[in-house]
Amino acid sequence: MPVLLLVLALWTGDAAAQGAASFERSGLIIETAQGQQHRFDVELAVTPAQQAQGLMYRQRMEPDAGMLFLYDRPQGVAMWMKNTLIPLDMFFIDARGRITGIEERTVPFSTQTIESPGLASAVLELNAGTAERLGIRVGDRLVHPAFR
């Protein structure tokens, strides 16, 4: 009986962690230097709780979905993949909405630190392989109300 309670406690703890923060959704466009526009439906991680949770525990993500981490001010950003089940492409964004760095095909569960190449106002996480598949490069621009 005690083992069953322990398993139940661990299971409900994971469930609580998965649903701890709710996220507002927003449309976002990435404009490439070649003039292509790629549309995404992203969740916004604005609060510290949302940013700490990120995409952890997600088993899958739609091809046109992602998460946009927005910061109050430009800063050095360090991310990791602990408790993240799906591989991601991470895009580091400056205050004007320009992509300043891309970390492609991050490794699920890794505790290796992934750092912005400079100050970042945001980080966009999309499914791994998206940057290569769509030809998204450093210098391309995000069109979103956060970047005016």
CSV table of N, CA and C in Angstrom, one decimal:
chain,number,residue,atom,x,y,z
A,1,MET,N,0.8,-1.2,0.0
A,1,MET,CA,0.0,0.0,0.0
A,1,MET,C,0.9,1.3,0.0
A,2,PRO,N,1.9,1.4,0.8
A,2,PRO,CA,2.7,2.6,0.8
A,2,PRO,C,3.4,2.8,-0.6
A,3,VAL,N,3.8,1.8,-1.3
A,3,VAL,CA,4.4,2.0,-2.6
A,3,VAL,C,3.3,2.6,-3.6
A,4,LEU,N,2.1,2.1,-3.5
A,4,LEU,CA,1.1,2.7,-4.4
A,4,LEU,C,0.9,4.2,-4.1
A,5,LEU,N,0.9,4.5,-2.8
A,5,LEU,CA,0.7,6.0,-2.5
A,5,LEU,C,1.9,6.8,-3.0
A,6,LEU,N,3.1,6.2,-2.9
A,6,LEU,CA,4.3,6.9,-3.4
A,6,LEU,C,4.2,7.1,-5.0
A,7,VAL,N,3.8,6.1,-5.7
A,7,VAL,CA,3.6,6.2,-7.1
A,7,VAL,C,2.6,7.2,-7.5
A,8,LEU,N,1.4,7.2,-6.8
A,8,LEU,CA,0.4,8.1,-7.0
A,8,LEU,C,0.9,9.5,-6.7
A,9,ALA,N,1.6,9.7,-5.7
A,9,ALA,CA,2.1,11.1,-5.3
A,9,ALA,C,3.1,11.5,-6.4
A,10,LEU,N,3.9,10.7,-6.9
A,10,LEU,CA,4.9,11.0,-8.0
A,10,LEU,C,4.1,11.3,-9.3
A,11,TRP,N,3.1,10.6,-9.6
A,11,TRP,CA,2.3,10.8,-10.8
A,11,TRP,C,1.5,12.1,-10.7
A,12,THR,N,0.9,12.4,-9.6
A,12,THR,CA,0.2,13.6,-9.5
A,12,THR,C,1.1,14.8,-9.5
A,13,GLY,N,2.3,14.6,-9.0
A,13,GLY,CA,3.3,15.7,-9.0
A,13,GLY,C,3.7,16.1,-10.4
A,14,ASP,N,3.9,15.1,-11.3
A,14,ASP,CA,4.2,15.3,-12.7
A,14,ASP,C,3.0,16.0,-13.3
A,15,ALA,N,1.8,15.6,-13.0
A,15,ALA,CA,0.6,16.2,-13.6
A,15,ALA,C,0.5,17.6,-13.2
A,16,ALA,N,0.8,17.9,-12.0
A,16,ALA,CA,0.7,19.3,-11.5
A,16,ALA,C,1.8,20.1,-12.2
A,17,ALA,N,3.0,19.6,-12.3
A,17,ALA,CA,4.1,20.3,-13.0
A,17,ALA,C,3.7,20.6,-14.5
A,18,GLN,N,3.0,19.7,-15.1
A,18,GLN,CA,2.6,19.9,-16.5
A,18,GLN,C,1.6,21.0,-16.6
A,19,GLY,N,0.7,21.1,-15.7
A,19,GLY,CA,-0.4,22.1,-15.8
A,19,GLY,C,-0.2,23.3,-14.9
A,20,ALA,N,1.0,23.5,-14.4
A,20,ALA,CA,1.2,24.5,-13.4
A,20,ALA,C,0.9,25.9,-13.9
A,21,ALA,N,1.3,26.2,-15.1
A,21,ALA,CA,1.1,27.5,-15.7
A,21,ALA,C,0.3,27.4,-17.0
A,22,SER,N,-0.6,28.4,-17.2
A,22,SER,CA,-1.3,28.4,-18.4
A,22,SER,C,-0.7,29.5,-19.3
A,23,PHE,N,-0.9,29.4,-20.6
A,23,PHE,CA,-0.2,30.3,-21.5
A,23,PHE,C,-1.2,31.0,-22.4
A,24,GLU,N,-1.1,32.3,-22.6
A,24,GLU,CA,-1.8,33.0,-23.7
A,24,GLU,C,-1.3,32.6,-25.0
A,25,ARG,N,-2.1,32.6,-26.1
A,25,ARG,CA,-1.6,32.2,-27.4
A,25,ARG,C,-1.6,33.5,-28.3
A,26,SER,N,-0.8,33.5,-29.3
A,26,SER,CA,-0.6,34.6,-30.2
A,26,SER,C,-0.1,34.2,-31.5
A,27,GLY,N,-0.5,34.9,-32.6
A,27,GLY,CA,0.1,34.6,-33.9
A,27,GLY,C,1.4,35.3,-34.0
A,28,LEU,N,2.3,34.7,-34.8
A,28,LEU,CA,3.7,35.3,-35.0
A,28,LEU,C,4.1,34.9,-36.5
A,29,ILE,N,4.8,35.8,-37.1
A,29,ILE,CA,5.3,35.6,-38.4
A,29,ILE,C,6.8,35.7,-38.4
A,30,ILE,N,7.5,34.8,-39.1
A,30,ILE,CA,8.9,35.0,-39.3
A,30,ILE,C,9.1,35.4,-40.8
A,31,GLU,N,9.7,36.6,-41.0
A,31,GLU,CA,10.0,37.0,-42.4
A,31,GLU,C,11.5,36.8,-42.7
A,32,THR,N,11.8,36.0,-43.7
A,32,THR,CA,13.1,35.7,-44.1
A,32,THR,C,13.7,36.8,-45.0
A,33,ALA,N,15.0,36.8,-45.1
A,33,ALA,CA,15.7,37.7,-46.0
A,33,ALA,C,15.3,37.6,-47.4
A,34,GLN,N,14.8,36.4,-47.8
A,34,GLN,CA,14.3,36.1,-49.1
A,34,GLN,C,12.9,36.6,-49.4
A,35,GLY,N,12.3,37.1,-48.3
A,35,GLY,CA,10.9,37.6,-48.4
A,35,GLY,C,9.8,36.6,-48.1
A,36,GLN,N,10.2,35.5,-47.7
A,36,GLN,CA,9.2,34.5,-47.3
A,36,GLN,C,8.6,34.8,-46.0
A,37,GLN,N,7.3,34.5,-45.8
A,37,GLN,CA,6.7,34.6,-44.5
A,37,GLN,C,6.2,33.3,-44.0
A,38,HIS,N,6.6,33.0,-42.7
A,38,HIS,CA,6.2,31.7,-42.1
A,38,HIS,C,5.4,32.0,-40.9
A,39,ARG,N,4.1,31.5,-40.8
A,39,ARG,CA,3.2,31.8,-39.7
A,39,ARG,C,3.2,30.7,-38.7
A,40,PHE,N,3.2,31.1,-37.4
A,40,PHE,CA,3.2,30.2,-36.3
A,40,PHE,C,2.1,30.7,-35.2
A,41,ASP,N,1.6,29.7,-34.5
A,41,ASP,CA,0.7,29.9,-33.4
A,41,ASP,C,1.5,29.6,-32.2
A,42,VAL,N,1.9,30.6,-31.4
A,42,VAL,CA,2.8,30.4,-30.3
A,42,VAL,C,2.1,30.7,-28.9
A,43,GLU,N,2.6,30.0,-27.9
A,43,GLU,CA,2.2,30.3,-26.5
A,43,GLU,C,3.2,31.3,-26.0
A,44,LEU,N,2.7,32.2,-25.2
A,44,LEU,CA,3.6,33.3,-24.6
A,44,LEU,C,4.0,32.9,-23.2
A,45,ALA,N,5.3,32.9,-23.0
A,45,ALA,CA,5.9,32.7,-21.6
A,45,ALA,C,6.4,34.0,-21.2
A,46,VAL,N,5.6,34.7,-20.3
A,46,VAL,CA,5.9,36.0,-19.9
A,46,VAL,C,6.3,36.1,-18.4
A,47,THR,N,5.6,35.3,-17.6
A,47,THR,CA,5.9,35.4,-16.1
A,47,THR,C,7.0,34.4,-15.8
A,48,PRO,N,7.7,34.6,-14.7
A,48,PRO,CA,8.8,33.7,-14.3
A,48,PRO,C,8.3,32.3,-14.2
A,49,ALA,N,7.1,32.0,-13.7
A,49,ALA,CA,6.5,30.7,-13.6
A,49,ALA,C,6.4,30.0,-15.0
A,50,GLN,N,5.8,30.8,-15.9
A,50,GLN,CA,5.7,30.3,-17.3
A,50,GLN,C,7.0,30.1,-17.9
A,51,GLN,N,8.0,30.9,-17.7
A,51,GLN,CA,9.3,30.8,-18.3
A,51,GLN,C,10.0,29.6,-17.7
A,52,ALA,N,9.8,29.3,-16.4
A,52,ALA,CA,10.5,28.2,-15.8
A,52,ALA,C,9.9,26.9,-16.3
A,53,GLN,N,8.6,26.9,-16.6
A,53,GLN,CA,7.9,25.7,-17.1
A,53,GLN,C,8.2,25.4,-18.6
A,54,GLY,N,8.1,26.5,-19.4
A,54,GLY,CA,8.4,26.4,-20.8
A,54,GLY,C,7.6,25.2,-21.4
A,55,LEU,N,8.3,24.5,-22.2
A,55,LEU,CA,7.7,23.3,-22.9
A,55,LEU,C,8.0,22.0,-22.2
A,56,MET,N,8.4,22.0,-21.0
A,56,MET,CA,8.7,20.8,-20.3
A,56,MET,C,7.5,19.9,-20.2
A,57,TYR,N,7.7,18.6,-20.3
A,57,TYR,CA,6.7,17.5,-20.2
A,57,TYR,C,5.8,17.4,-21.4
A,58,ARG,N,6.0,18.2,-22.4
A,58,ARG,CA,5.1,18.1,-23.6
A,58,ARG,C,5.6,16.9,-24.4
A,59,GLN,N,4.7,16.1,-24.9
A,59,GLN,CA,5.0,14.9,-25.7
A,59,GLN,C,5.1,15.2,-27.1
A,60,ARG,N,4.4,16.3,-27.6
A,60,ARG,CA,4.5,16.7,-29.0
A,60,ARG,C,4.1,18.1,-29.1
A,61,MET,N,4.3,18.7,-30.3
A,61,MET,CA,3.9,20.0,-30.6
A,61,MET,C,3.6,20.1,-32.1
A,62,GLU,N,2.5,20.8,-32.4
A,62,GLU,CA,2.0,20.9,-33.8
A,62,GLU,C,3.2,21.6,-34.6
A,63,PRO,N,3.2,21.2,-35.9
A,63,PRO,CA,4.3,21.8,-36.8
A,63,PRO,C,4.4,23.3,-36.8
A,64,ASP,N,3.2,24.0,-36.7
A,64,ASP,CA,3.2,25.4,-36.8
A,64,ASP,C,3.0,26.1,-35.4
A,65,ALA,N,3.3,25.3,-34.4
A,65,ALA,CA,3.2,25.8,-33.0
A,65,ALA,C,4.6,26.1,-32.4
A,66,GLY,N,4.6,26.8,-31.3
A,66,GLY,CA,5.9,27.1,-30.6
A,66,GLY,C,5.6,27.9,-29.3
A,67,MET,N,6.7,28.3,-28.7
A,67,MET,CA,6.6,29.1,-27.5
A,67,MET,C,7.6,30.3,-27.6
A,68,LEU,N,7.0,31.5,-27.3
A,68,LEU,CA,7.8,32.7,-27.3
A,68,LEU,C,8.0,33.2,-25.9
A,69,PHE,N,9.3,33.2,-25.4
A,69,PHE,CA,9.6,33.7,-24.1
A,69,PHE,C,9.9,35.2,-24.3
A,70,LEU,N,9.2,36.0,-23.5
A,70,LEU,CA,9.4,37.5,-23.6
A,70,LEU,C,10.0,38.0,-22.3
A,71,TYR,N,11.0,38.8,-22.4
A,71,TYR,CA,11.7,39.3,-21.2
A,71,TYR,C,11.4,40.8,-21.1
A,72,ASP,N,11.4,41.3,-19.9
A,72,ASP,CA,11.1,42.8,-19.6
A,72,ASP,C,12.2,43.7,-20.2
A,73,ARG,N,13.4,43.2,-20.3
A,73,ARG,CA,14.5,44.0,-20.8
A,73,ARG,C,15.5,43.1,-21.5
A,74,PRO,N,16.3,43.6,-22.5
A,74,PRO,CA,17.3,42.7,-23.1
A,74,PRO,C,18.3,42.2,-22.0
A,75,GLN,N,18.6,40.9,-22.1
A,75,GLN,CA,19.5,40.3,-21.1
A,75,GLN,C,20.2,39.1,-21.7
A,76,GLY,N,21.3,38.6,-21.1
A,76,GLY,CA,21.8,37.4,-21.4
A,76,GLY,C,20.9,36.3,-21.0
A,77,VAL,N,20.6,35.3,-21.9
A,77,VAL,CA,19.6,34.3,-21.6
A,77,VAL,C,20.3,32.9,-21.7
A,78,ALA,N,20.1,32.1,-20.7
A,78,ALA,CA,20.6,30.7,-20.7
A,78,ALA,C,19.4,29.8,-20.5
A,79,MET,N,19.3,28.8,-21.4
A,79,MET,CA,18.2,27.8,-21.4
A,79,MET,C,18.8,26.4,-21.3
A,80,TRP,N,18.0,25.4,-20.9
A,80,TRP,CA,18.4,24.0,-21.0
A,80,TRP,C,17.2,23.2,-21.3
A,81,MET,N,17.4,21.9,-21.5
A,81,MET,CA,16.3,21.0,-22.0
A,81,MET,C,15.9,20.0,-20.9
A,82,LYS,N,16.3,20.3,-19.7
A,82,LYS,CA,15.9,19.3,-18.6
A,82,LYS,C,14.4,19.2,-18.6
A,83,ASN,N,13.9,18.0,-18.5
A,83,ASN,CA,12.5,17.6,-18.5
A,83,ASN,C,11.7,18.0,-19.8
A,84,THR,N,12.4,18.3,-20.9
A,84,THR,CA,11.8,18.7,-22.1
A,84,THR,C,12.0,17.4,-23.0
A,85,LEU,N,10.8,16.9,-23.5
A,85,LEU,CA,10.8,15.6,-24.2
A,85,LEU,C,11.0,15.7,-25.7
A,86,ILE,N,10.7,16.9,-26.2
A,86,ILE,CA,10.8,17.0,-27.7
A,86,ILE,C,12.0,17.9,-28.1
A,87,PRO,N,12.7,17.5,-29.1
A,87,PRO,CA,13.8,18.4,-29.6
A,87,PRO,C,13.3,19.7,-30.2
A,88,LEU,N,14.1,20.7,-30.0
A,88,LEU,CA,13.6,22.1,-30.4
A,88,LEU,C,14.7,22.8,-31.2
A,89,ASP,N,14.3,23.8,-31.9
A,89,ASP,CA,15.2,24.8,-32.5
A,89,ASP,C,14.9,26.1,-31.6
A,90,MET,N,16.0,26.7,-31.1
A,90,MET,CA,15.8,27.9,-30.3
A,90,MET,C,16.4,29.1,-31.0
A,91,PHE,N,15.6,30.1,-31.1
A,91,PHE,CA,15.9,31.4,-31.8
A,91,PHE,C,16.0,32.5,-30.8
A,92,PHE,N,17.2,33.1,-30.7
A,92,PHE,CA,17.4,34.3,-29.8
A,92,PHE,C,17.1,35.5,-30.6
A,93,ILE,N,16.3,36.4,-29.9
A,93,ILE,CA,15.7,37.6,-30.6
A,93,ILE,C,16.1,38.9,-29.9
A,94,ASP,N,16.5,39.9,-30.7
A,94,ASP,CA,16.8,41.2,-30.1
A,94,ASP,C,15.5,42.0,-29.9
A,95,ALA,N,15.7,43.2,-29.4
A,95,ALA,CA,14.6,44.1,-29.1
A,95,ALA,C,13.8,44.6,-30.4
A,96,ARG,N,14.4,44.5,-31.5
A,96,ARG,CA,13.8,44.9,-32.8
A,96,ARG,C,13.1,43.7,-33.5
A,97,GLY,N,13.2,42.5,-32.9
A,97,GLY,CA,12.6,41.3,-33.5
A,97,GLY,C,13.5,40.6,-34.4
A,98,ARG,N,14.8,40.9,-34.5
A,98,ARG,CA,15.8,40.3,-35.3
A,98,ARG,C,16.3,39.0,-34.6
A,99,ILE,N,16.5,38.0,-35.4
A,99,ILE,CA,17.1,36.7,-34.9
A,99,ILE,C,18.6,37.0,-34.8
A,100,THR,N,19.2,36.8,-33.6
A,100,THR,CA,20.6,37.1,-33.4
A,100,THR,C,21.4,35.8,-33.3
A,101,GLY,N,20.7,34.7,-33.0
A,101,GLY,CA,21.3,33.4,-32.8
A,101,GLY,C,20.3,32.3,-33.0
A,102,ILE,N,20.8,31.1,-33.4
A,102,ILE,CA,19.9,29.9,-33.6
A,102,ILE,C,20.7,28.7,-33.0
A,103,GLU,N,20.0,28.0,-32.1
A,103,GLU,CA,20.5,26.7,-31.7
A,103,GLU,C,19.6,25.6,-32.2
A,104,GLU,N,20.1,24.9,-33.2
A,104,GLU,CA,19.2,23.9,-33.9
A,104,GLU,C,19.3,22.5,-33.2
A,105,ARG,N,18.2,21.8,-33.3
A,105,ARG,CA,18.1,20.4,-32.9
A,105,ARG,C,18.6,20.2,-31.4
A,106,THR,N,18.1,20.9,-30.5
A,106,THR,CA,18.5,20.7,-29.1
A,106,THR,C,18.2,19.3,-28.6
A,107,VAL,N,18.9,18.8,-27.7
A,107,VAL,CA,18.8,17.4,-27.2
A,107,VAL,C,17.8,17.3,-26.0
A,108,PRO,N,16.7,16.5,-26.2
A,108,PRO,CA,15.8,16.3,-25.0
A,108,PRO,C,16.5,15.9,-23.8
A,109,PHE,N,16.1,16.4,-22.6
A,109,PHE,CA,16.6,16.0,-21.3
A,109,PHE,C,18.0,16.5,-21.0
A,110,SER,N,18.6,17.2,-21.9
A,110,SER,CA,20.0,17.7,-21.7
A,110,SER,C,20.0,18.8,-20.6
A,111,THR,N,21.0,18.8,-19.8
A,111,THR,CA,21.2,19.9,-18.8
A,111,THR,C,22.3,20.8,-19.3
A,112,GLN,N,22.8,20.6,-20.5
A,112,GLN,CA,23.8,21.5,-21.1
A,112,GLN,C,23.2,22.9,-21.3
A,113,THR,N,23.9,23.9,-20.9
A,113,THR,CA,23.4,25.3,-21.0
A,113,THR,C,23.5,25.8,-22.5
A,114,ILE,N,22.4,26.4,-22.9
A,114,ILE,CA,22.3,27.0,-24.3
A,114,ILE,C,22.2,28.5,-24.0
A,115,GLU,N,23.2,29.2,-24.5
A,115,GLU,CA,23.2,30.7,-24.1
A,115,GLU,C,23.0,31.5,-25.4
A,116,SER,N,22.4,32.7,-25.1
A,116,SER,CA,22.2,33.6,-26.2
A,116,SER,C,23.5,34.2,-26.6
A,117,PRO,N,23.7,34.5,-27.9
A,117,PRO,CA,25.0,35.1,-28.4
A,117,PRO,C,25.2,36.5,-27.9
A,118,GLY,N,24.3,37.1,-27.3
A,118,GLY,CA,24.4,38.5,-26.8
A,118,GLY,C,23.2,38.7,-26.0
A,119,LEU,N,22.8,40.0,-25.9
A,119,LEU,CA,21.5,40.3,-25.1
A,119,LEU,C,20.3,39.9,-26.0
A,120,ALA,N,19.3,39.3,-25.3
A,120,ALA,CA,18.1,38.9,-26.0
A,120,ALA,C,16.9,39.5,-25.3
A,121,SER,N,15.9,39.9,-26.1
A,121,SER,CA,14.7,40.3,-25.6
A,121,SER,C,13.6,39.2,-25.6
A,122,ALA,N,13.9,38.1,-26.3
A,122,ALA,CA,13.0,37.0,-26.4
A,122,ALA,C,13.8,35.8,-26.9
A,123,VAL,N,13.1,34.6,-26.7
A,123,VAL,CA,13.6,33.4,-27.3
A,123,VAL,C,12.3,32.7,-27.8
A,124,LEU,N,12.4,32.2,-29.1
A,124,LEU,CA,11.4,31.5,-29.7
A,124,LEU,C,11.8,30.0,-29.8
A,125,GLU,N,10.9,29.1,-29.3
A,125,GLU,CA,11.2,27.7,-29.5
A,125,GLU,C,10.2,27.1,-30.4
A,126,LEU,N,10.7,26.4,-31.5
A,126,LEU,CA,9.9,25.7,-32.5
A,126,LEU,C,10.4,24.3,-32.5
A,127,ASN,N,9.7,23.4,-33.2
A,127,ASN,CA,10.1,22.0,-33.4
A,127,ASN,C,11.5,22.0,-34.0
A,128,ALA,N,12.3,21.0,-33.6
A,128,ALA,CA,13.6,20.8,-34.2
A,128,ALA,C,13.5,20.6,-35.7
A,129,GLY,N,14.4,21.2,-36.4
A,129,GLY,CA,14.4,21.1,-37.9
A,129,GLY,C,13.7,22.2,-38.6
A,130,THR,N,12.9,23.0,-37.9
A,130,THR,CA,12.2,24.1,-38.5
A,130,THR,C,13.1,25.1,-39.2
A,131,ALA,N,14.1,25.5,-38.6
A,131,ALA,CA,15.0,26.5,-39.1
A,131,ALA,C,15.6,26.0,-40.5
A,132,GLU,N,16.1,24.7,-40.5
A,132,GLU,CA,16.6,24.2,-41.7
A,132,GLU,C,15.5,24.0,-42.8
A,133,ARG,N,14.4,23.5,-42.4
A,133,ARG,CA,13.3,23.2,-43.3
A,133,ARG,C,12.7,24.4,-44.0
A,134,LEU,N,12.7,25.5,-43.3
A,134,LEU,CA,12.1,26.8,-43.8
A,134,LEU,C,13.1,27.8,-44.2
A,135,GLY,N,14.4,27.5,-44.0
A,135,GLY,CA,15.5,28.4,-44.4
A,135,GLY,C,15.6,29.6,-43.5
A,136,ILE,N,15.2,29.5,-42.2
A,136,ILE,CA,15.3,30.6,-41.3
A,136,ILE,C,16.7,30.8,-40.8
A,137,ARG,N,17.2,32.0,-40.9
A,137,ARG,CA,18.6,32.3,-40.6
A,137,ARG,C,18.7,33.5,-39.7
A,138,VAL,N,19.9,33.7,-39.1
A,138,VAL,CA,20.3,34.9,-38.3
A,138,VAL,C,20.0,36.1,-39.2
A,139,GLY,N,19.4,37.1,-38.6
A,139,GLY,CA,19.1,38.3,-39.4
A,139,GLY,C,17.6,38.4,-39.8
A,140,ASP,N,17.0,37.2,-39.9
A,140,ASP,CA,15.5,37.2,-40.2
A,140,ASP,C,14.8,37.9,-39.1
A,141,ARG,N,13.5,38.2,-39.4
A,141,ARG,CA,12.8,39.1,-38.4
A,141,ARG,C,11.4,38.5,-38.0
A,142,LEU,N,11.1,38.6,-36.7
A,142,LEU,CA,9.8,38.2,-36.2
A,142,LEU,C,8.9,39.4,-36.3
A,143,VAL,N,7.7,39.1,-36.7
A,143,VAL,CA,6.6,40.1,-36.8
A,143,VAL,C,5.6,39.7,-35.7
A,144,HIS,N,5.6,40.5,-34.6
A,144,HIS,CA,4.7,40.2,-33.5
A,144,HIS,C,4.6,41.5,-32.7
A,145,PRO,N,3.4,41.7,-32.0
A,145,PRO,CA,3.2,43.0,-31.2
A,145,PRO,C,4.3,43.3,-30.2
A,146,ALA,N,5.1,42.3,-29.8
A,146,ALA,CA,6.1,42.5,-28.8
A,146,ALA,C,7.3,43.3,-29.4
A,147,PHE,N,7.4,43.3,-30.7
A,147,PHE,CA,8.5,43.9,-31.4
A,147,PHE,C,8.0,45.0,-32.3
A,148,ARG,N,8.0,46.2,-31.8
A,148,ARG,CA,7.4,47.3,-32.6
A,148,ARG,C,8.5,48.2,-33.2
